[in-house]
Tab-separated table of C-alpha atoms in Angstrom:
chain	number	residue	atom	x	y	z
A	150	MET	CA	-37.123	-11.882	-26.729
A	151	GLU	CA	-34.190	-14.138	-27.689
A	152	GLU	CA	-32.037	-12.013	-30.179
A	153	THR	CA	-32.002	-13.619	-33.567
A	154	GLU	CA	-28.190	-14.932	-35.901
A	155	ALA	CA	-28.992	-11.695	-38.040
A	156	GLU	CA	-29.542	-9.536	-34.602
A	157	ALA	CA	-26.352	-10.866	-33.343
A	158	MET	CA	-24.491	-10.562	-36.243
A	159	LEU	CA	-25.042	-6.388	-35.722
A	160	ARG	CA	-24.227	-7.069	-33.341
A	161	GLY	CA	-20.590	-7.658	-33.549
A	162	GLN	CA	-20.223	-5.908	-36.491
A	163	ALA	CA	-20.984	-2.803	-34.560
A	164	ASP	CA	-18.309	-4.168	-32.000
A	165	ILE	CA	-15.989	-4.146	-34.648
A	166	TRP	CA	-16.827	-0.019	-36.259
A	167	LYS	CA	-16.812	0.771	-32.719
A	168	TYR	CA	-13.387	-0.824	-31.934
A	169	MET	CA	-12.037	-0.174	-35.227
A	170	PHE	CA	-12.893	3.732	-34.386
A	171	GLY	CA	-11.344	3.505	-30.908
A	172	PHE	CA	-8.038	5.972	-30.980
A	173	ALA	CA	-10.459	8.375	-31.610
A	174	ASP	CA	-11.638	8.508	-28.181
A	175	SER	CA	-8.052	9.326	-27.559
A	176	MET	CA	-7.602	12.524	-30.511
A	177	ALA	CA	-10.532	13.677	-29.119
A	178	LEU	CA	-10.308	13.505	-25.563
A	179	LYS	CA	-6.688	14.449	-26.653
A	180	CYS	CA	-8.049	17.246	-27.847
A	181	ALA	CA	-9.844	18.579	-25.578
A	182	VAL	CA	-6.388	18.380	-23.708
A	183	GLU	CA	-4.742	20.177	-25.453
A	184	LEU	CA	-7.382	23.450	-26.399
A	185	ARG	CA	-7.061	23.264	-22.364
A	186	ILE	CA	-11.524	23.822	-23.039
A	187	ALA	CA	-12.037	22.388	-19.368
A	188	ASP	CA	-10.514	24.331	-17.889
A	189	ILE	CA	-11.558	27.143	-20.256
A	190	ILE	CA	-15.261	25.913	-19.203
A	191	HIS	CA	-14.151	26.102	-14.608
A	192	SER	CA	-12.651	29.818	-14.782
A	193	HIS	CA	-14.644	31.795	-17.537
A	194	ALA	CA	-18.357	30.231	-16.976
A	195	PRO	CA	-20.712	32.057	-14.917
A	196	THR	CA	-22.899	30.934	-12.163
A	197	ASP	CA	-24.066	28.419	-13.728
A	198	HIS	CA	-21.083	27.028	-14.363
A	199	MET	CA	-21.713	26.232	-18.557
A	200	ILE	CA	-20.651	27.807	-21.117
A	201	THR	CA	-20.770	28.559	-25.229
A	202	LEU	CA	-18.884	27.539	-28.082
A	203	SER	CA	-18.289	30.900	-28.666
A	204	GLN	CA	-17.289	31.654	-25.661
A	205	ILE	CA	-15.010	29.093	-25.352
A	206	ALA	CA	-13.830	29.554	-28.537
A	207	SER	CA	-12.555	33.247	-27.519
A	208	HIS	CA	-10.633	32.423	-24.613
A	209	LEU	CA	-8.184	29.815	-27.143
A	210	VAL	CA	-4.990	30.607	-28.085
A	211	ALA	CA	-5.984	31.238	-32.023
A	212	PRO	CA	-6.598	33.795	-34.221
A	213	SER	CA	-9.606	32.526	-36.200
A	214	PRO	CA	-10.636	28.730	-34.807
A	215	ASP	CA	-13.074	26.896	-36.891
A	216	ILE	CA	-15.890	26.046	-34.712
A	217	THR	CA	-17.543	23.830	-37.098
A	218	CYS	CA	-14.236	22.029	-36.878
A	219	LEU	CA	-14.653	21.855	-32.760
A	220	THR	CA	-18.805	21.397	-32.655
A	221	ARG	CA	-18.446	18.815	-33.929
A	222	ILE	CA	-14.842	17.057	-31.564
A	223	MET	CA	-17.280	18.074	-28.312
A	224	ARG	CA	-20.840	16.594	-29.957
A	225	LEU	CA	-18.866	12.824	-29.819
A	226	LEU	CA	-17.500	13.919	-26.256
A	227	VAL	CA	-20.597	14.984	-25.063
A	228	ARG	CA	-21.495	11.520	-25.643
A	229	ARG	CA	-18.963	10.061	-24.305
A	230	ASN	CA	-19.735	12.146	-20.973
A	231	ILE	CA	-16.781	13.714	-20.957
A	232	PHE	CA	-18.772	16.958	-21.088
A	233	ALA	CA	-22.765	17.881	-20.529
A	234	ASP	CA	-24.094	20.051	-22.735
A	235	HIS	CA	-27.914	21.823	-22.759
A	236	HIS	CA	-29.981	23.548	-25.346
A	237	PRO	CA	-31.912	26.533	-23.892
A	238	SER	CA	-36.085	25.793	-24.880
A	239	GLU	CA	-35.933	28.869	-26.173
A	240	GLY	CA	-33.542	28.719	-28.930
A	241	GLY	CA	-29.904	29.968	-28.765
A	242	GLU	CA	-26.584	28.412	-28.498
A	243	PRO	CA	-26.335	25.363	-26.735
A	244	VAL	CA	-24.058	25.554	-23.377
A	245	TYR	CA	-21.559	23.563	-21.436
A	246	GLY	CA	-20.404	22.340	-18.328
A	247	LEU	CA	-18.710	20.157	-16.917
A	248	THR	CA	-18.789	16.296	-15.178
A	249	CYS	CA	-17.361	14.247	-12.883
A	250	SER	CA	-14.957	12.478	-16.369
A	251	SER	CA	-13.240	16.644	-17.095
A	252	ARG	CA	-12.955	17.898	-13.685
A	253	TRP	CA	-9.981	14.702	-13.968
A	254	LEU	CA	-8.419	17.203	-17.269
A	255	LEU	CA	-7.918	20.485	-15.145
A	256	HIS	CA	-5.011	21.500	-15.714
A	257	ASP	CA	-3.818	22.761	-12.297
A	258	SER	CA	-5.553	20.363	-9.943
A	259	GLU	CA	-4.076	18.006	-7.984
A	260	MET	CA	-5.759	15.864	-9.248
A	261	SER	CA	-4.958	16.007	-12.801
A	262	LEU	CA	-4.836	12.791	-15.893
A	263	ALA	CA	-4.576	15.711	-18.315
A	264	PRO	CA	-0.470	14.297	-18.186
A	265	MET	CA	-0.826	11.518	-18.271
A	266	LEU	CA	-4.089	11.103	-21.041
A	267	VAL	CA	-1.326	13.655	-23.242
A	268	MET	CA	1.860	11.027	-23.020
A	269	GLU	CA	0.218	8.393	-23.777
A	270	ASN	CA	-1.451	9.805	-26.824
A	271	HIS	CA	2.301	10.714	-27.798
A	272	PRO	CA	2.906	9.910	-30.986
A	273	SER	CA	6.461	8.385	-30.348
A	274	LEU	CA	3.731	5.913	-27.365
A	275	MET	CA	1.576	5.239	-30.184
A	276	ALA	CA	4.072	4.379	-32.823
A	277	PRO	CA	5.489	0.428	-30.695
A	278	TRP	CA	1.936	-0.636	-30.860
A	279	HIS	CA	1.838	-0.731	-34.203
A	280	TYR	CA	4.295	-4.089	-33.537
A	281	PHE	CA	2.819	-5.720	-31.072
A	282	SER	CA	1.849	-8.356	-34.665
A	283	GLN	CA	5.925	-8.644	-35.205
A	284	SER	CA	5.649	-8.634	-31.635
A	285	VAL	CA	4.233	-12.110	-30.984
A	286	LYS	CA	5.717	-13.002	-33.785
A	287	GLU	CA	9.578	-12.856	-33.079
A	288	GLY	CA	9.177	-11.343	-29.607
A	289	GLY	CA	12.764	-10.292	-28.863
A	290	PRO	CA	13.072	-7.073	-27.513
A	291	SER	CA	10.288	-4.576	-26.442
A	292	ALA	CA	8.041	-3.126	-29.712
A	293	PHE	CA	9.244	1.264	-28.084
A	294	LYS	CA	13.026	-0.771	-29.507
A	295	LYS	CA	11.302	-2.112	-32.151
A	296	ALA	CA	9.370	0.823	-33.209
A	297	HIS	CA	12.556	3.379	-31.934
A	298	GLY	CA	16.054	1.656	-31.740
A	299	LEU	CA	16.468	2.019	-28.060
A	300	GLU	CA	14.582	0.948	-24.857
A	301	ILE	CA	12.415	3.559	-22.771
A	302	TRP	CA	14.255	4.281	-20.906
A	303	ASP	CA	17.683	5.766	-22.877
A	304	PHE	CA	15.222	7.265	-25.305
A	305	ALA	CA	13.973	8.950	-22.971
A	306	SER	CA	17.595	10.499	-22.030
A	307	GLU	CA	18.398	11.367	-25.577
A	308	ASN	CA	15.283	13.409	-26.198
A	309	PRO	CA	14.656	16.179	-22.601
A	310	GLY	CA	10.886	16.829	-24.316
A	311	PHE	CA	9.564	13.519	-24.070
A	312	ASN	CA	11.664	12.729	-20.779
A	313	LYS	CA	9.824	16.194	-18.887
A	314	LEU	CA	6.400	14.622	-20.835
A	315	PHE	CA	7.318	10.709	-19.646
A	316	ASN	CA	7.956	12.154	-16.338
A	317	ASP	CA	4.671	14.873	-15.865
A	318	GLY	CA	2.235	11.732	-16.981
A	319	MET	CA	4.258	9.353	-14.116
A	320	ALA	CA	4.167	11.147	-11.143
A	321	CYS	CA	-0.247	13.082	-11.835
A	322	THR	CA	-0.885	8.724	-11.966
A	323	SER	CA	1.772	8.937	-8.507
A	324	ARG	CA	0.026	11.304	-6.844
A	325	ILE	CA	-3.663	9.949	-7.376
A	326	VAL	CA	-2.316	6.319	-6.135
A	327	MET	CA	-0.528	8.098	-3.156
A	328	LYS	CA	-4.460	9.917	-2.341
A	329	ALA	CA	-5.978	7.011	-2.339
A	330	MET	CA	-3.206	4.651	-0.482
A	331	LEU	CA	-3.392	7.531	2.489
A	332	THR	CA	-6.645	7.739	2.921
A	333	GLU	CA	-7.765	3.839	2.626
A	334	TYR	CA	-4.760	2.579	4.009
A	335	GLY	CA	-3.666	4.123	6.898
A	336	HIS	CA	-3.715	1.003	9.301
A	337	GLY	CA	-0.747	-0.383	7.200
A	338	PHE	CA	1.217	1.616	8.713
A	339	ASP	CA	0.730	0.695	12.594
A	340	GLY	CA	3.863	-0.368	14.152
A	341	VAL	CA	5.927	0.356	10.856
A	342	GLY	CA	9.422	2.020	12.386
A	343	SER	CA	11.059	2.556	9.646
A	344	LEU	CA	10.864	2.374	5.619
A	345	VAL	CA	12.992	2.249	3.150
A	346	ASP	CA	10.754	3.033	-0.382
A	347	VAL	CA	12.926	0.678	-2.882
A	348	GLY	CA	13.022	2.127	-6.756
A	349	GLY	CA	11.537	5.505	-5.240
A	350	GLY	CA	13.463	7.708	-7.859
A	351	THR	CA	13.550	10.935	-6.203
A	352	GLY	CA	11.483	10.551	-2.360
A	353	SER	CA	8.453	11.816	-3.226
A	354	ALA	CA	6.447	9.138	-1.975
A	355	VAL	CA	8.848	8.245	1.235
A	356	ALA	CA	8.290	11.913	1.822
A	357	GLU	CA	4.499	11.865	1.155
A	358	ILE	CA	4.034	8.993	4.304
A	359	VAL	CA	6.953	10.268	7.004
A	360	GLN	CA	4.272	13.711	6.508
A	361	ALA	CA	1.299	10.821	7.742
A	362	TYR	CA	3.255	8.982	10.232
A	363	PRO	CA	6.093	11.453	11.479
A	364	ASN	CA	7.239	8.295	13.151
A	365	ILE	CA	8.009	6.520	10.629
A	366	ARG	CA	12.508	6.910	9.679
A	367	GLY	CA	12.113	6.915	5.513
A	368	PHE	CA	14.452	6.172	3.205
A	369	ASN	CA	14.105	6.685	0.012
A	370	PHE	CA	16.218	3.477	-2.146
A	371	ASP	CA	17.949	3.812	-5.841
A	372	LEU	CA	20.263	4.651	-8.321
A	373	PRO	CA	22.664	7.458	-7.167
A	374	HIS	CA	21.946	9.291	-10.302
A	375	VAL	CA	19.078	8.795	-9.149
A	376	VAL	CA	18.367	9.912	-5.715
A	377	ALA	CA	21.814	12.181	-6.505
A	378	THR	CA	19.480	14.544	-7.420
A	379	ALA	CA	16.749	14.504	-4.562
A	380	PRO	CA	15.224	17.297	-3.247
A	381	ALA	CA	16.333	17.548	0.866
A	382	TYR	CA	13.241	16.318	2.975
A	383	HIS	CA	12.797	16.123	6.235
A	384	GLY	CA	12.748	12.127	8.110
A	385	VAL	CA	13.994	10.822	4.530
A	386	SER	CA	17.421	10.009	4.194
A	387	HIS	CA	19.034	9.184	0.022
A	388	VAL	CA	20.001	6.062	-0.560
A	389	GLY	CA	21.961	5.286	-3.562
A	390	GLY	CA	22.141	1.777	-4.994
A	391	ASP	CA	21.031	-1.165	-6.849
A	392	MET	CA	17.985	-3.039	-5.579
A	393	PHE	CA	19.694	-6.232	-8.150
A	394	GLU	CA	22.192	-6.516	-5.481
A	395	ASP	CA	22.294	-7.130	-1.268
A	396	HIS	CA	22.787	-3.379	-0.288
A	397	ILE	CA	18.988	-2.323	0.322
A	398	PRO	CA	19.004	-0.355	3.829
A	399	ASN	CA	17.669	-2.068	6.865
A	400	ALA	CA	14.161	-0.729	8.011
A	401	ASP	CA	10.550	-2.618	9.941
A	402	ALA	CA	9.045	-2.128	6.424
A	403	VAL	CA	9.879	-2.540	2.385
A	404	PHE	CA	7.455	0.223	0.200
A	405	MET	CA	7.188	-0.302	-4.162
A	406	LYS	CA	5.006	1.663	-5.888
A	407	PHE	CA	4.989	0.553	-9.453
A	408	ILE	CA	8.308	-0.532	-9.705
A	409	MET	CA	7.742	-4.825	-10.513
A	410	HIS	CA	5.420	-4.317	-13.520
A	411	ASP	CA	8.561	-3.095	-14.974
A	412	TRP	CA	10.088	-7.055	-14.864
A	413	ASN	CA	9.916	-10.426	-15.287
A	414	ASP	CA	9.145	-13.510	-13.088
A	415	SER	CA	12.948	-13.576	-12.438
A	416	ASP	CA	14.477	-9.843	-11.942
A	417	CYS	CA	11.720	-10.040	-9.206
A	418	ILE	CA	12.169	-12.785	-7.819
A	419	LYS	CA	15.920	-11.776	-7.115
A	420	ILE	CA	14.483	-7.697	-6.001
A	421	LEU	CA	12.258	-9.557	-3.769
A	422	LYS	CA	15.326	-11.610	-2.263
A	423	ASN	CA	17.562	-8.266	-1.590
A	424	CYS	CA	14.318	-6.803	-0.409
A	425	ARG	CA	13.673	-9.992	2.239
A	426	LYS	CA	17.491	-9.746	3.548
A	427	ALA	CA	16.629	-6.225	4.152
A	428	ILE	CA	13.173	-6.491	7.506
A	429	PRO	CA	12.891	-8.392	9.619
A	430	GLU	CA	11.964	-12.422	10.413
A	431	ARG	CA	8.860	-11.444	12.534
A	432	GLY	CA	7.408	-8.428	12.111
A	433	GLY	CA	8.687	-7.413	9.288
A	434	LYS	CA	6.506	-7.021	5.296
A	435	ILE	CA	6.441	-5.849	2.472
A	436	MET	CA	4.278	-3.061	0.422
A	437	ILE	CA	3.261	-4.153	-3.328
A	438	VAL	CA	1.320	-1.369	-4.641
A	439	ASP	CA	1.014	-2.118	-8.296
A	440	ILE	CA	-2.045	-4.261	-10.065
A	441	VAL	CA	-3.493	-7.096	-9.536
A	442	LEU	CA	-5.535	-8.109	-12.562
A	443	GLU	CA	-8.361	-10.003	-13.026
A	444	PRO	CA	-9.232	-10.956	-15.643
A	445	SER	CA	-12.764	-12.119	-15.932
A	446	GLY	CA	-14.030	-9.272	-13.172
A	447	ASP	CA	-16.870	-6.463	-14.067
A	448	GLY	CA	-15.617	-3.849	-11.398
A	449	LEU	CA	-14.575	-0.437	-12.131
A	450	LEU	CA	-11.727	-0.317	-14.101
A	451	ASP	CA	-10.941	-4.103	-14.325
A	452	ASP	CA	-10.729	-3.145	-18.143
A	453	THR	CA	-8.273	-0.548	-18.025
A	454	ARG	CA	-5.957	-2.656	-16.503
A	455	LEU	CA	-6.343	-4.951	-19.046
A	456	VAL	CA	-5.118	-2.892	-21.348
A	457	LEU	CA	-2.263	-1.549	-18.873
A	458	ASP	CA	-0.820	-5.509	-19.791
A	459	LEU	CA	-0.843	-4.662	-23.080
A	460	VAL	CA	0.430	-0.739	-22.192
A	461	MET	CA	3.876	-3.188	-20.779
A	462	ILE	CA	4.136	-4.693	-24.035
A	463	ALA	CA	4.673	-1.273	-25.733
A	464	HIS	CA	6.835	0.644	-23.828
A	465	ALA	CA	9.050	-1.517	-21.596
A	466	SER	CA	10.951	-4.923	-22.055
A	467	GLY	CA	9.420	-7.915	-20.361
A	468	GLY	CA	7.803	-5.503	-17.506
A	469	LYS	CA	3.856	-7.112	-17.146
A	470	GLU	CA	1.347	-7.013	-15.172
A	471	ARG	CA	-0.112	-10.472	-12.751
A	472	THR	CA	-2.802	-11.403	-11.787
A	473	GLU	CA	-2.879	-13.136	-7.879
A	474	ASN	CA	-2.424	-16.579	-8.837
A	475	GLU	CA	1.417	-14.664	-10.992
A	476	TRP	CA	1.828	-12.678	-7.883
A	477	GLU	CA	2.135	-15.556	-5.468
A	478	LYS	CA	4.253	-17.466	-7.255
A	479	ILE	CA	7.083	-14.905	-7.454
A	480	LEU	CA	6.688	-14.250	-3.447
A	481	LYS	CA	6.273	-17.518	-2.938
A	482	GLU	CA	10.214	-17.508	-4.449
A	483	GLY	CA	11.659	-14.589	-3.278
A	484	GLY	CA	10.846	-15.420	0.083
A	485	PHE	CA	7.863	-14.023	0.656
A	486	PRO	CA	4.902	-18.473	0.995
A	487	ARG	CA	2.413	-15.215	3.717
A	488	TYR	CA	0.399	-12.675	1.298
A	489	LYS	CA	-3.034	-10.447	1.150
A	490	ILE	CA	-4.349	-8.085	-1.515
A	491	ILE	CA	-5.617	-5.131	-0.114
A	492	LYS	CA	-8.283	-3.151	-2.223
A	493	ILE	CA	-8.447	0.617	-2.616
A	494	PRO	CA	-10.290	3.109	-5.054
A	495	ALA	CA	-7.414	2.743	-7.258
A	496	LEU	CA	-6.087	1.138	-10.123
A	497	VAL	CA	-3.377	-0.168	-7.581
A	498	SER	CA	-4.133	-2.181	-4.695
A	499	ILE	CA	-2.082	-2.847	-2.161
A	500	ILE	CA	-0.651	-6.723	-1.216
A	501	GLU	CA	1.415	-7.814	1.671
A	502	ALA	CA	3.763	-9.536	2.005
A	503	TYR	CA	5.481	-11.616	5.240
A	504	PRO	CA	8.250	-14.368	5.550
A	505	VAL	CA	6.742	-15.907	8.117
């Protein structure tokens, strides 16, 4: 039956109410992570993997936890399918268990999103979102700088606690992406004898690649003060330099993960041109691990990818996520007329681009 105008307006009202209080989902999730509810269930539940709220509360680091408050928060998280609940037919307390969603909140899991969730919901990273309308009206520096007077990297250097929070969040995301990439993209390293990770930080990503493909000689390229603190990895050489200058080490292939989205188009083209000089014209390639937006896409992660483009407005200065057409434009101008996009089960895709 066709929806009436009144029904359509009610649905529209319901949507506005939902988005108005969208932050409540994030805050409830943050609360669950800070209280380590998923960890408590995972560690202390009996063989049926479910546990009562009283049992959860008994493991909280708190002298007198408010069970009523916890009940109300868990009720929403159950409705969001973050946790599962079961109400015994014979009465008694409901019991709670993990779902496929809450397993991503386990702190001790190698594949945990808990550090990223805490990071993105930190007050310092939430404040810039309140400056979006000002950013539209004025342009200028990032919303982060409007909120704090400093760009995010300068803010992190002056606030060690925030810097650790930020690094932990980035590291957990990197682990998830690297696992998906190495599982689904093994063929991409066929025939690669040497690989330079441009903007590779302390070298963990290229080290993982070299460990999986010992025939590859790895180079980790980043600013001198970054590589100065990098640990030694078998098969990896650390090289200090600036990707905006013509000093990228020569290799069969260039690897860049979560780099290009931090920069505007003209800066990306400069980086690409320098990468182009570092690889052979025949057989050389660049591997970009980054988001490809599909604004009309209906995939599991397409909506989140669009949100992450707004994260770039909030936190980066000039950075953005790009559609395939936007990628094609900067790749061609940067010296890579041919490319292909390889999808993997992650937020990112792999963009392979070739100089000829």
